[in-house]
Coordinates of C-alpha atoms and ligand atoms in Angstrom, one line a residue:
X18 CA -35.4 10.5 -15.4
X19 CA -34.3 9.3 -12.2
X20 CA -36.8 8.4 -9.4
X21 CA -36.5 10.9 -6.5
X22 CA -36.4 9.9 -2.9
X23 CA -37.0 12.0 -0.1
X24 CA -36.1 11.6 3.4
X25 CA -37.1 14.1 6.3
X26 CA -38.0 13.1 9.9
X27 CA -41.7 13.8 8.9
X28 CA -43.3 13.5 5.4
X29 CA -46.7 14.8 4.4
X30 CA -48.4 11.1 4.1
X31 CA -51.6 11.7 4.0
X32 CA -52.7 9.5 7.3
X33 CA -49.9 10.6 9.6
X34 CA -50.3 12.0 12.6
X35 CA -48.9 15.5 13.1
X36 CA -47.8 15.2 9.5
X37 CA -48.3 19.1 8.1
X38 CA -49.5 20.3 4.9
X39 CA -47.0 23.4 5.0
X40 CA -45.7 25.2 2.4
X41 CA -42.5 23.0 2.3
X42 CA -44.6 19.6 2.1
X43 CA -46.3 21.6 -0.8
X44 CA -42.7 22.1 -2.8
X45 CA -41.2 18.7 -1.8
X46 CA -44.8 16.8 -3.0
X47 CA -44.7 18.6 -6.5
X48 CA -40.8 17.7 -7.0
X49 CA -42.1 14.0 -6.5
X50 CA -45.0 14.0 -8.6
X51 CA -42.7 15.3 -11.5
X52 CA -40.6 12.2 -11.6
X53 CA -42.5 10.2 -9.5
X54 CA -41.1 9.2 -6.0
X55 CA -40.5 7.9 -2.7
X56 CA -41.1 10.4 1.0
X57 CA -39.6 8.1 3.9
X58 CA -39.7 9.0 7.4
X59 CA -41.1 8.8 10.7
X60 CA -44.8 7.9 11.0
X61 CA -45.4 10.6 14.5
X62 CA -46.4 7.0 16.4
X63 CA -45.1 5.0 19.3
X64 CA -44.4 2.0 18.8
X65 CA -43.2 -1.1 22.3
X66 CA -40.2 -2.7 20.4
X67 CA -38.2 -2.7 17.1
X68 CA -40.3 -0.7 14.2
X69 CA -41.7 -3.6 11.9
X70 CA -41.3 -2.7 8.1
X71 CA -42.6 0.4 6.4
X72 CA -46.0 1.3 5.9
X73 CA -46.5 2.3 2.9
X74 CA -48.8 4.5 1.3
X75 CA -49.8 5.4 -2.0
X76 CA -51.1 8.9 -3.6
X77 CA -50.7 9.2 -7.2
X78 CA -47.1 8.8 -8.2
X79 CA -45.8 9.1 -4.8
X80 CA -45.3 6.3 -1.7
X81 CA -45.1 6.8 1.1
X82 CA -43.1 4.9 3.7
X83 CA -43.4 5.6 7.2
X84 CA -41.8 3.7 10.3
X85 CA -42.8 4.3 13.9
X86 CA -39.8 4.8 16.5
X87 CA -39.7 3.5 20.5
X88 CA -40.2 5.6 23.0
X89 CA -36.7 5.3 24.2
X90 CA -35.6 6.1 20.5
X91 CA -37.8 9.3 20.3
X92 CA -36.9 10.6 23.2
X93 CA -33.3 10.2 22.6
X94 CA -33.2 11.4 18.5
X95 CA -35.8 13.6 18.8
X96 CA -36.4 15.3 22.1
X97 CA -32.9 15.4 23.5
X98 CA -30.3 14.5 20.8
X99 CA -32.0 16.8 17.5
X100 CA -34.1 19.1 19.3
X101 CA -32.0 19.4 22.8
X102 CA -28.6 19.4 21.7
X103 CA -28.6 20.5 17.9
X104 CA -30.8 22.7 17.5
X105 CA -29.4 25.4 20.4
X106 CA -26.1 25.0 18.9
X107 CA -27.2 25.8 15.5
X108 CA -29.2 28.6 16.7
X109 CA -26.2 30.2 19.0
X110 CA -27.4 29.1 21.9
X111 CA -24.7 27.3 24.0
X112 CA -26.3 27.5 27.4
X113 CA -29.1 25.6 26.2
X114 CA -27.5 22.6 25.0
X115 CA -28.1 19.3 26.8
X116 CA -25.4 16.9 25.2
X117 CA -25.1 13.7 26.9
X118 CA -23.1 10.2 25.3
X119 CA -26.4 8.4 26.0
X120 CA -28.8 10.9 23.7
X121 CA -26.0 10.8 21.0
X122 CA -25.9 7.0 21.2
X123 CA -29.6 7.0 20.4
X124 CA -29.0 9.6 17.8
X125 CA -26.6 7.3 15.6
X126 CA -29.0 4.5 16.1
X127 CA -32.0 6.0 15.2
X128 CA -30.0 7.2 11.7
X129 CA -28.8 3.1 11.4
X130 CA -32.5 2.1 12.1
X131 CA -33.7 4.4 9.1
X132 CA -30.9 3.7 6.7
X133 CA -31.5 -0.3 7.1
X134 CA -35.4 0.3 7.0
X135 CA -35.1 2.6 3.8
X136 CA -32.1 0.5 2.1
X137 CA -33.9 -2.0 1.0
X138 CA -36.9 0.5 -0.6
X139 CA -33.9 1.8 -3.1
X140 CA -33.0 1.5 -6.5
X141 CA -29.7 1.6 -8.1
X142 CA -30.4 4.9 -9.8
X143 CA -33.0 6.4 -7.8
X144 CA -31.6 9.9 -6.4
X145 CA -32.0 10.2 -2.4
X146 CA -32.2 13.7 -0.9
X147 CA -32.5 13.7 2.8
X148 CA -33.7 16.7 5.0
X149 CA -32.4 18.8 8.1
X150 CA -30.4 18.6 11.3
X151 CA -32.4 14.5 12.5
X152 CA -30.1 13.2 9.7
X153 CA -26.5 14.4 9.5
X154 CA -25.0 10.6 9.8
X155 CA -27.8 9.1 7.5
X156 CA -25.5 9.2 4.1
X157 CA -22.9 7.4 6.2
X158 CA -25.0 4.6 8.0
X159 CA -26.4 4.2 4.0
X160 CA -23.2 3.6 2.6
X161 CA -22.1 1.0 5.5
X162 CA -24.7 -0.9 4.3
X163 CA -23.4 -0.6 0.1
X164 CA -25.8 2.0 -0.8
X165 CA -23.9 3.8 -3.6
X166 CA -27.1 5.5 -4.6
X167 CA -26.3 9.7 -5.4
X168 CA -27.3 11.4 -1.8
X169 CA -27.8 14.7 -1.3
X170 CA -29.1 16.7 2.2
X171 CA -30.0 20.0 2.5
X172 CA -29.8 21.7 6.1
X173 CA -32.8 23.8 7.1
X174 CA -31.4 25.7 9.7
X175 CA -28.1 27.7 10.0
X176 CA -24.8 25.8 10.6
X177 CA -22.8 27.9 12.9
X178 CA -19.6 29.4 12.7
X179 CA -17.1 27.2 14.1
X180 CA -16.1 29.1 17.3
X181 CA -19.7 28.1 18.3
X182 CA -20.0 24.1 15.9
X183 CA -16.3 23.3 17.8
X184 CA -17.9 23.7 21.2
X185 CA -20.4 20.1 20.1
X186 CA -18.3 17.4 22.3
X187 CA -18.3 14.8 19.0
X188 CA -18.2 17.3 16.6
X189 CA -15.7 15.7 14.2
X190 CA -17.9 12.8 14.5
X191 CA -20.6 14.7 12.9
X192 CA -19.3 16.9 10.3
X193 CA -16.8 13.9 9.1
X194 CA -20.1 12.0 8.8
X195 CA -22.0 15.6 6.6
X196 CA -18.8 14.9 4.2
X197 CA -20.3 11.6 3.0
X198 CA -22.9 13.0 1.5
X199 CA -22.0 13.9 -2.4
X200 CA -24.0 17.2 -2.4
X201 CA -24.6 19.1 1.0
X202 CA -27.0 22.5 0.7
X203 CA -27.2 25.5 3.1
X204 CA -29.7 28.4 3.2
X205 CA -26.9 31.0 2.5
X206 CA -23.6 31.6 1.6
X207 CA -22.4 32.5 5.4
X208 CA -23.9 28.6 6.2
X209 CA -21.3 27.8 2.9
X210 CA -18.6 30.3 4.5
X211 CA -19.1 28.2 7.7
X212 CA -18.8 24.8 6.8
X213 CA -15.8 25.8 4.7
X214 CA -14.1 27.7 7.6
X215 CA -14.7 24.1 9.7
X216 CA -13.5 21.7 6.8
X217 CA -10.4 23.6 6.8
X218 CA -9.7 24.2 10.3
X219 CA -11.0 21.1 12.1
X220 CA -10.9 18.8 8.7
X221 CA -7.8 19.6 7.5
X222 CA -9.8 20.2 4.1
X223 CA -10.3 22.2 1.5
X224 CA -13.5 23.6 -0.4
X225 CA -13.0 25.5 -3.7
X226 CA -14.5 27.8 -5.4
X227 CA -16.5 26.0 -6.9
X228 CA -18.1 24.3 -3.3
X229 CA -16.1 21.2 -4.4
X230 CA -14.4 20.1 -0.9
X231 CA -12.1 17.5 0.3
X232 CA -12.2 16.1 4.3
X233 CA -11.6 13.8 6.1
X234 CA -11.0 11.6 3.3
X235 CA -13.9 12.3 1.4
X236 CA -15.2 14.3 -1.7
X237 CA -18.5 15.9 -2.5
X238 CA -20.2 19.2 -3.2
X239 CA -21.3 21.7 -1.2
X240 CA -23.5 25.5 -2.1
X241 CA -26.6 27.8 -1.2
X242 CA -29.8 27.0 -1.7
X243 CA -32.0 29.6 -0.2
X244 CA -35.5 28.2 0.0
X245 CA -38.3 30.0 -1.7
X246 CA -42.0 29.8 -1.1
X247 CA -45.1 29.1 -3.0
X248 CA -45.2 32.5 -4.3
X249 CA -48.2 32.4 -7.1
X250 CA -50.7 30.2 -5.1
X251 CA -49.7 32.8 -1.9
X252 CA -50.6 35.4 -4.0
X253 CA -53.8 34.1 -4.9
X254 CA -54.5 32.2 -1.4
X255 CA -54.5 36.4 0.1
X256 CA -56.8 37.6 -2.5
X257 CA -59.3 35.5 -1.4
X258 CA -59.0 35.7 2.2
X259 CA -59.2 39.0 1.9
X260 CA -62.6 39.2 1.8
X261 CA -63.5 36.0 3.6
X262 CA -65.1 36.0 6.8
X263 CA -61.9 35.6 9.1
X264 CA -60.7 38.6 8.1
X265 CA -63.9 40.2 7.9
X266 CA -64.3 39.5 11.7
X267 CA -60.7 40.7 12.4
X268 CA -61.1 43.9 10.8
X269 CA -64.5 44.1 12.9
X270 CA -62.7 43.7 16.0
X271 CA -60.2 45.7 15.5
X272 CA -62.1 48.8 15.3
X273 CA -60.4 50.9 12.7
X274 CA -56.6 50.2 14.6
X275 CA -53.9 49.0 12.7
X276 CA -52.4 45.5 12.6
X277 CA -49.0 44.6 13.2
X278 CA -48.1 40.8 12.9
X279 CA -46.0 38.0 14.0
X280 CA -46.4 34.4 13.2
X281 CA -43.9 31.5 14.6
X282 CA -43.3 28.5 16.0
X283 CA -43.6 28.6 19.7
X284 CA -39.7 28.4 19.9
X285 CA -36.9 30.4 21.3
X286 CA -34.7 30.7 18.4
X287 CA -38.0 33.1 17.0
X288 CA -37.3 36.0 19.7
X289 CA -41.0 36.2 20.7
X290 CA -40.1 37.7 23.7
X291 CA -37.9 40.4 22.5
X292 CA -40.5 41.5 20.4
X293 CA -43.1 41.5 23.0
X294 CA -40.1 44.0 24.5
X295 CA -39.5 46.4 21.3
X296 CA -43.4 46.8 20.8
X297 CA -43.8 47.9 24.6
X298 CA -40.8 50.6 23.7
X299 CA -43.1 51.5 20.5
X300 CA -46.1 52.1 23.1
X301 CA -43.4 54.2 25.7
X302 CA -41.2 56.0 22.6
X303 CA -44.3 56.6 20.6
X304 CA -47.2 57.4 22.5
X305 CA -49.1 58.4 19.6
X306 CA -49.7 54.7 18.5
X307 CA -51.5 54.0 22.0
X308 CA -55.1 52.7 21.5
X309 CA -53.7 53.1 17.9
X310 CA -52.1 49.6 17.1
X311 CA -52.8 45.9 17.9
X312 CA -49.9 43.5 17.5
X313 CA -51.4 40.1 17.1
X314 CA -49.1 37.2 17.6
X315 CA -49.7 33.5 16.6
X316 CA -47.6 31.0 18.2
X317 CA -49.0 27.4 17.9
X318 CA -47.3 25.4 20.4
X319 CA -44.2 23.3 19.0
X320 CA -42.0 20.8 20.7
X321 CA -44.1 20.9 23.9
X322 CA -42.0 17.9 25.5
X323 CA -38.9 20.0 25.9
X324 CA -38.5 22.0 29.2
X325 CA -37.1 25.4 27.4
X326 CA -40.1 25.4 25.4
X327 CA -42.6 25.5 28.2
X328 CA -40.1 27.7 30.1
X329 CA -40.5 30.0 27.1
X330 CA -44.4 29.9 26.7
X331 CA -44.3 31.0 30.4
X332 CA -42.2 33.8 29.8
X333 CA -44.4 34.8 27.0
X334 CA -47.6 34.7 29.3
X335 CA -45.6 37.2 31.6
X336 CA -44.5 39.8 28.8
X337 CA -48.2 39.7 27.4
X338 CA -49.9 40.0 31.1
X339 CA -47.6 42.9 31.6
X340 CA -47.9 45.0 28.3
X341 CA -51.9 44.8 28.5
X342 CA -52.0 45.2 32.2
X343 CA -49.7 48.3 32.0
X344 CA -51.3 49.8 28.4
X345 CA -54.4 48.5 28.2
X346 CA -58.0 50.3 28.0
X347 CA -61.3 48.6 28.8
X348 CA -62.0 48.8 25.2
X349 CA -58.2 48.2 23.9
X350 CA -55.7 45.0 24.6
X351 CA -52.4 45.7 23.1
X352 CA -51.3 42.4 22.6
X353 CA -53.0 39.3 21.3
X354 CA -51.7 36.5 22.0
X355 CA -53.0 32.8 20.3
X356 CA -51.6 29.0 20.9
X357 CA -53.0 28.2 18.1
X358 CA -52.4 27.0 14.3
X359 CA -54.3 28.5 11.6
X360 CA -55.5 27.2 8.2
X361 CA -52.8 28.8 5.1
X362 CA -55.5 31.0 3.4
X363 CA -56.3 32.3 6.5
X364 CA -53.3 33.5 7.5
X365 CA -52.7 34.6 4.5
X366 CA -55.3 36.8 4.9
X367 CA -54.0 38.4 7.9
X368 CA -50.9 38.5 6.6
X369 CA -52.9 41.0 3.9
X370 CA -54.7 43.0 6.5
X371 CA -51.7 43.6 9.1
X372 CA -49.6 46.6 7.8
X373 CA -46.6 45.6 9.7
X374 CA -45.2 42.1 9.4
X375 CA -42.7 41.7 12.3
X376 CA -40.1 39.0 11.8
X377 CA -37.6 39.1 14.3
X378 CA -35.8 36.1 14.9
X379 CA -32.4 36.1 17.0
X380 CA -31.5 33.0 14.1
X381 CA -32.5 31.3 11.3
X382 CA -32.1 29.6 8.8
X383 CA -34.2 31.6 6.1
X384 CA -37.6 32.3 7.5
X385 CA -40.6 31.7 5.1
X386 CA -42.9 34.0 7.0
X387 CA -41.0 36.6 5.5
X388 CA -41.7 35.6 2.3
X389 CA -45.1 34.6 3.2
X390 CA -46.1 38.7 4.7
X391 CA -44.4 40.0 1.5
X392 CA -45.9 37.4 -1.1
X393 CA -49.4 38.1 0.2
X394 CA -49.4 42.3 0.3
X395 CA -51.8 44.0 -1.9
X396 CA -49.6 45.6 -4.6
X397 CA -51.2 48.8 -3.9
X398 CA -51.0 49.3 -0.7
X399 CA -48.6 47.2 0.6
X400 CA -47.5 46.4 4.4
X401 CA -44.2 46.9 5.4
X402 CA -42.0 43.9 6.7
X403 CA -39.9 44.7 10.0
X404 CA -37.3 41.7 9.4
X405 CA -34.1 40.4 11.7
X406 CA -30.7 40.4 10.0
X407 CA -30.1 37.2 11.9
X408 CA -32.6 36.0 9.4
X409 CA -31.5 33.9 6.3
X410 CA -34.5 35.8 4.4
X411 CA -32.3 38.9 5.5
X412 CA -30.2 38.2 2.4
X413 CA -32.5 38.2 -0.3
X414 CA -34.9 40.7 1.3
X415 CA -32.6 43.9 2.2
X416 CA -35.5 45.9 1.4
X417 CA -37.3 45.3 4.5
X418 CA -36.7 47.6 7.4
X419 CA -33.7 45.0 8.7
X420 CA -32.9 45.2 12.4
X421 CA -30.8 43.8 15.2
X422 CA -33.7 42.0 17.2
X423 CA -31.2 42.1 20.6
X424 CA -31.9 46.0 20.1
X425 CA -35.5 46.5 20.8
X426 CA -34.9 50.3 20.9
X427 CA -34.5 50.1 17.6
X428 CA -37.2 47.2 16.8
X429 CA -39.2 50.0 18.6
X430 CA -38.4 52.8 16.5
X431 CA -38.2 50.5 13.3
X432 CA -42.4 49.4 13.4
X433 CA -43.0 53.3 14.6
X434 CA -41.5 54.1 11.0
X435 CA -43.4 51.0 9.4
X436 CA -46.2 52.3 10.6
X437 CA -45.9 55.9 9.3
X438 CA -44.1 54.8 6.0
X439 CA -45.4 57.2 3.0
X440 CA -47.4 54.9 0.1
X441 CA -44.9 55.4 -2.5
X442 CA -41.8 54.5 -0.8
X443 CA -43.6 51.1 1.1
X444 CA -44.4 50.1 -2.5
X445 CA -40.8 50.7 -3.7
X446 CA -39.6 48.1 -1.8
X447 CA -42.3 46.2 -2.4
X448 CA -42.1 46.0 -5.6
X449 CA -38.5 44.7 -5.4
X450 CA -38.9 42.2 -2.4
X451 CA -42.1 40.6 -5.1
X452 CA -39.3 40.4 -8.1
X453 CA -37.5 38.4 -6.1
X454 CA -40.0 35.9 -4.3
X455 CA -41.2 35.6 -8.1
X456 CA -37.7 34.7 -9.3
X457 CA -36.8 32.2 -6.4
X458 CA -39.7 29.6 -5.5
X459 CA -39.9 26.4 -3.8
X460 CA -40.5 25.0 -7.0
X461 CA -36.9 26.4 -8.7
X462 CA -35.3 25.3 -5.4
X463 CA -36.5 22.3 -5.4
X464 CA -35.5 21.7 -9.4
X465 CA -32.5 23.6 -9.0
X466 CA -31.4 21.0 -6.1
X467 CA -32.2 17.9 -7.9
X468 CA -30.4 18.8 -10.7
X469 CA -27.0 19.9 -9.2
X470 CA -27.4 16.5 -7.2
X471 CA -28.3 14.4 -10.8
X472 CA -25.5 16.8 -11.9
X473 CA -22.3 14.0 -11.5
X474 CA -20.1 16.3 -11.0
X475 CA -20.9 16.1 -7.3
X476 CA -17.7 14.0 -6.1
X477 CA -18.0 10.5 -4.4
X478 CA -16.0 9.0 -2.0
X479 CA -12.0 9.8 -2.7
X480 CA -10.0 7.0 -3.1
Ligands
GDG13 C1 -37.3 25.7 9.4 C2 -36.2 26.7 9.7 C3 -36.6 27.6 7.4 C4 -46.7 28.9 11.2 N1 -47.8 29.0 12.0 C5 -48.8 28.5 11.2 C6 -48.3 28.0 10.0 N2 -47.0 28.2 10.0 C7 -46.1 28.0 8.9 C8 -45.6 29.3 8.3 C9 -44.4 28.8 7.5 C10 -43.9 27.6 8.4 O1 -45.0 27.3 9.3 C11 -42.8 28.1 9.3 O2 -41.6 28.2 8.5 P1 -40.4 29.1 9.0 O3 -39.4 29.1 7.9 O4 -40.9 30.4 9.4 O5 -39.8 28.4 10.3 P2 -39.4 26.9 10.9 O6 -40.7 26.1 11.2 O7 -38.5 27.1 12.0 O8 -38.7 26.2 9.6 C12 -36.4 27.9 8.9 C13 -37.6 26.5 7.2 O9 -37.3 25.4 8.0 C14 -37.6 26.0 5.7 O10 -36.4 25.7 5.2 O11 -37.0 28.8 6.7 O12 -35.4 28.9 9.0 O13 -36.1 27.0 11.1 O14 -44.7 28.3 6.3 O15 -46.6 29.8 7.5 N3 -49.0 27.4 9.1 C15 -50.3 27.3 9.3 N4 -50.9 27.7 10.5 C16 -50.2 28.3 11.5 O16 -50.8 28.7 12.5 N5 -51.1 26.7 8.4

């Protein structure tokens, strides 16, 4: 079997700084051990000139190899190009995009720096799969260097129709560079109908039925991947914390009201503050639910070093000041509000205890707190999940109460009726959101990944 090397702009080494132990890391980690493997990327440090070589690290089967970047080269890949530029377009948000030649610039060489410091780590056979929007010209700064190695990539977030990809300046730059990749996976079929709809427009390609696609003088294979969790271990992380002393002291302070939940990123794409909006219209549509209801969000602080994230947290501290300060009792605060991270089992706990789940992003890709809420329910009595359509998880979830998140009217009315939902039909849909996280892990994606990219049939480079 073929050694399998990953690439993704942080890995789950064990010493890195930053580096997280998510539910991703968890999926990724297992699909090395199996075959035993290489996880390349960036170490989280600083470092005064040109990154030496690797540092490597070994655990079990697996090394690790980790480079740190400048300061100039973070700031341009990471803050501004990735984080500034691609990420609000792939998440429909035009007027936040920064684009300037100089973050780009940095962007391309940050993707040369990795490909000559991870070209000399490969093998002729070894199967390289590469991770999310940092590295969309990786394939093609490996192959200038006579890496012929199979290379696959798999896009986290949503690529967006091309009304809204076209308006990139160097977007041909950057979707001829995707096509050198032999296998290219998307959370969903409307990523697939995307990246089709540009290849043929813009590319003057084709894709077939079959995700085959010619463009721009190249040949691969492109499909949908959506991204599972860790179901089994979720299941079994929330039967433990159930009874565990973090939930013991929420249900204290809670006082016999019922939890509704959010979890996220601190990011825009997540529509934090709309949902601050649609449960104040719960509160003014639904008085009943007054002094009734806490909605708990957690929002540990991500990407602190880009402006529209601190102009979002303060946004957030003005919805939450207002809500309490306008519904509030001594002895009852609407809204709680916490900056913080949380270990897995304990949120999975909470995830247990709250009976709504509210998962409302204005885009992404697929959203594994979705899965996460649903995974950890108690088959008996389970909560009910309030989800976005502009949510990949949308797709494979239709079961959930699925809203439009711009309309918090009806975000409003959507956790009123989550709230009062009888037993029976709450567990209908349970039972039928569960079939499906059981079918569809992170292990199957993973496996199911790797072997369409081991495959062959993938296309290489027309001639
Ligand atoms: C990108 C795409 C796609 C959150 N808070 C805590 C915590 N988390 C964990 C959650 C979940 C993960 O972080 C977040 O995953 P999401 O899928 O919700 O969102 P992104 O971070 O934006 O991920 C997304 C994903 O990639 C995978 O392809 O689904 O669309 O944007 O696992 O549980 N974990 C802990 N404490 C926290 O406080 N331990």
């Amino acid at each position: 079997m073929a050694r399998l090397v990953i690439v993704s702009n942080r890995t789950a080494a064990p010493r890195d700084r930053g580096a997280r132990a998510g539910g991703l890391a968890v999926g990724l980690r297992e699909a090395l051990a199996r075959r035993g493997g290489l996880w390349f990327g960036w170490s989280g440090d600083i470092c005064q000139e040109n990154p030496p070589a690797p540092r490597i690290q070994e655990a079990g089967n697996i090394q690790f190899a980790t480079i740190p970047l400048t300061q100039a080269d973070h700031d341009d890949f990471y803050v501004r190009y990735a984080n500034a530029t691609l990420w609000p377009l792939c998440h429909y948000r035009l007027g936040l995009i920064e684009f300037s030649r100089s973050a780009y610039e940095g962007y391309l060489r940050v993707n040369r720096l990795f490909a000559e410091r991870l070209a000399p780590l490969l093998r002729p056979d070894d199967l390289v799969w590469i991770h999310d929007y940092h590295f969309f010209p990786l394939a093609a700064a490996l192959r200038a260097l006579g890496v012929a190695n199979r290379i696959g990539f798999f896009l986290h977030i949503p690529l967006p129709a091309l009304e809204v990809l076209t308006a990139l300046p160097r977007h041909r730059r950057l979707m001829s560079d995707l096509c050198c990749y032999d296998l290219v996976g998307f959370q969903t079929g409307d990523d697939l109908r995307a990246f089709a709809s540009y290849l043929e427009r813009e590319g003057g390609g084709t894709v077939d039925a079959d995700g085959r696609f010619r463009a721009f003088g190249r040949e691969g294979h492109a499909g949908a991947f959506p991204i599972g969790i860790d179901t089994a271990t979720f299941v079994e992380l929330a039967e433990a914390a159930v009874d565990g002393p973090h939930v013991q002291r929420l249900r204290e302070s809670l006082a016999g009201r019922r939890l509704v939940i959010g979890v996220d990123r601190l990011d825009y794409s997540k529509g934090i503050p709309q949902r601050m909006e649609s449960f104040q219209t719960l509160l003014e549509a639904h008085p009943e639910h007054r002094g009734r209801v806490t909605y708990m969000q957690i929002a540990p602080i991500s990407r602190g070093e880009v402006e529209q994230y601190r102009a979002l947290r303060r946004d957030l501290e003005g919805w939450v000041g207002r809500i309490n300060g306008r519904f509030g009792e001594f002895d009852w605060a609407p809204v709680r509000y916490l900056n913080k991270a949380f270990p897995r089992q304990v949120l999975a706990g909470f995830y247990r205890y709250a009976a709504v789940g509210l998962v409302t992003p204005l885009r992404d890709g697929m959203n594994l707190v979705a899965k996460e809420y649903v995974a950890a329910q108690d088959p008996d009595d389970p909560g009910v999940l309030v989800l976005s359509r502009f949510a990949g998880a949308a797709r494979s979830l239709p079961q959930a109460l699925v809203v439009n998140p711009f309309d918090v009217e009806e975000v409003g009315d959507a956790i009123h009726m989550a709230l009062t939902m009888p037993r029976e039909e709450r567990r209908a849909r349970w039972n039928e959101m569960m079939a499906e996280l059981r079918g569809n892990t992170i292990q199957s994606w993973c496996e199911s990944f790797v072997a369409r990219l081991a495959a062959g049939d993938t296309g290489r480079q027309a001639a």
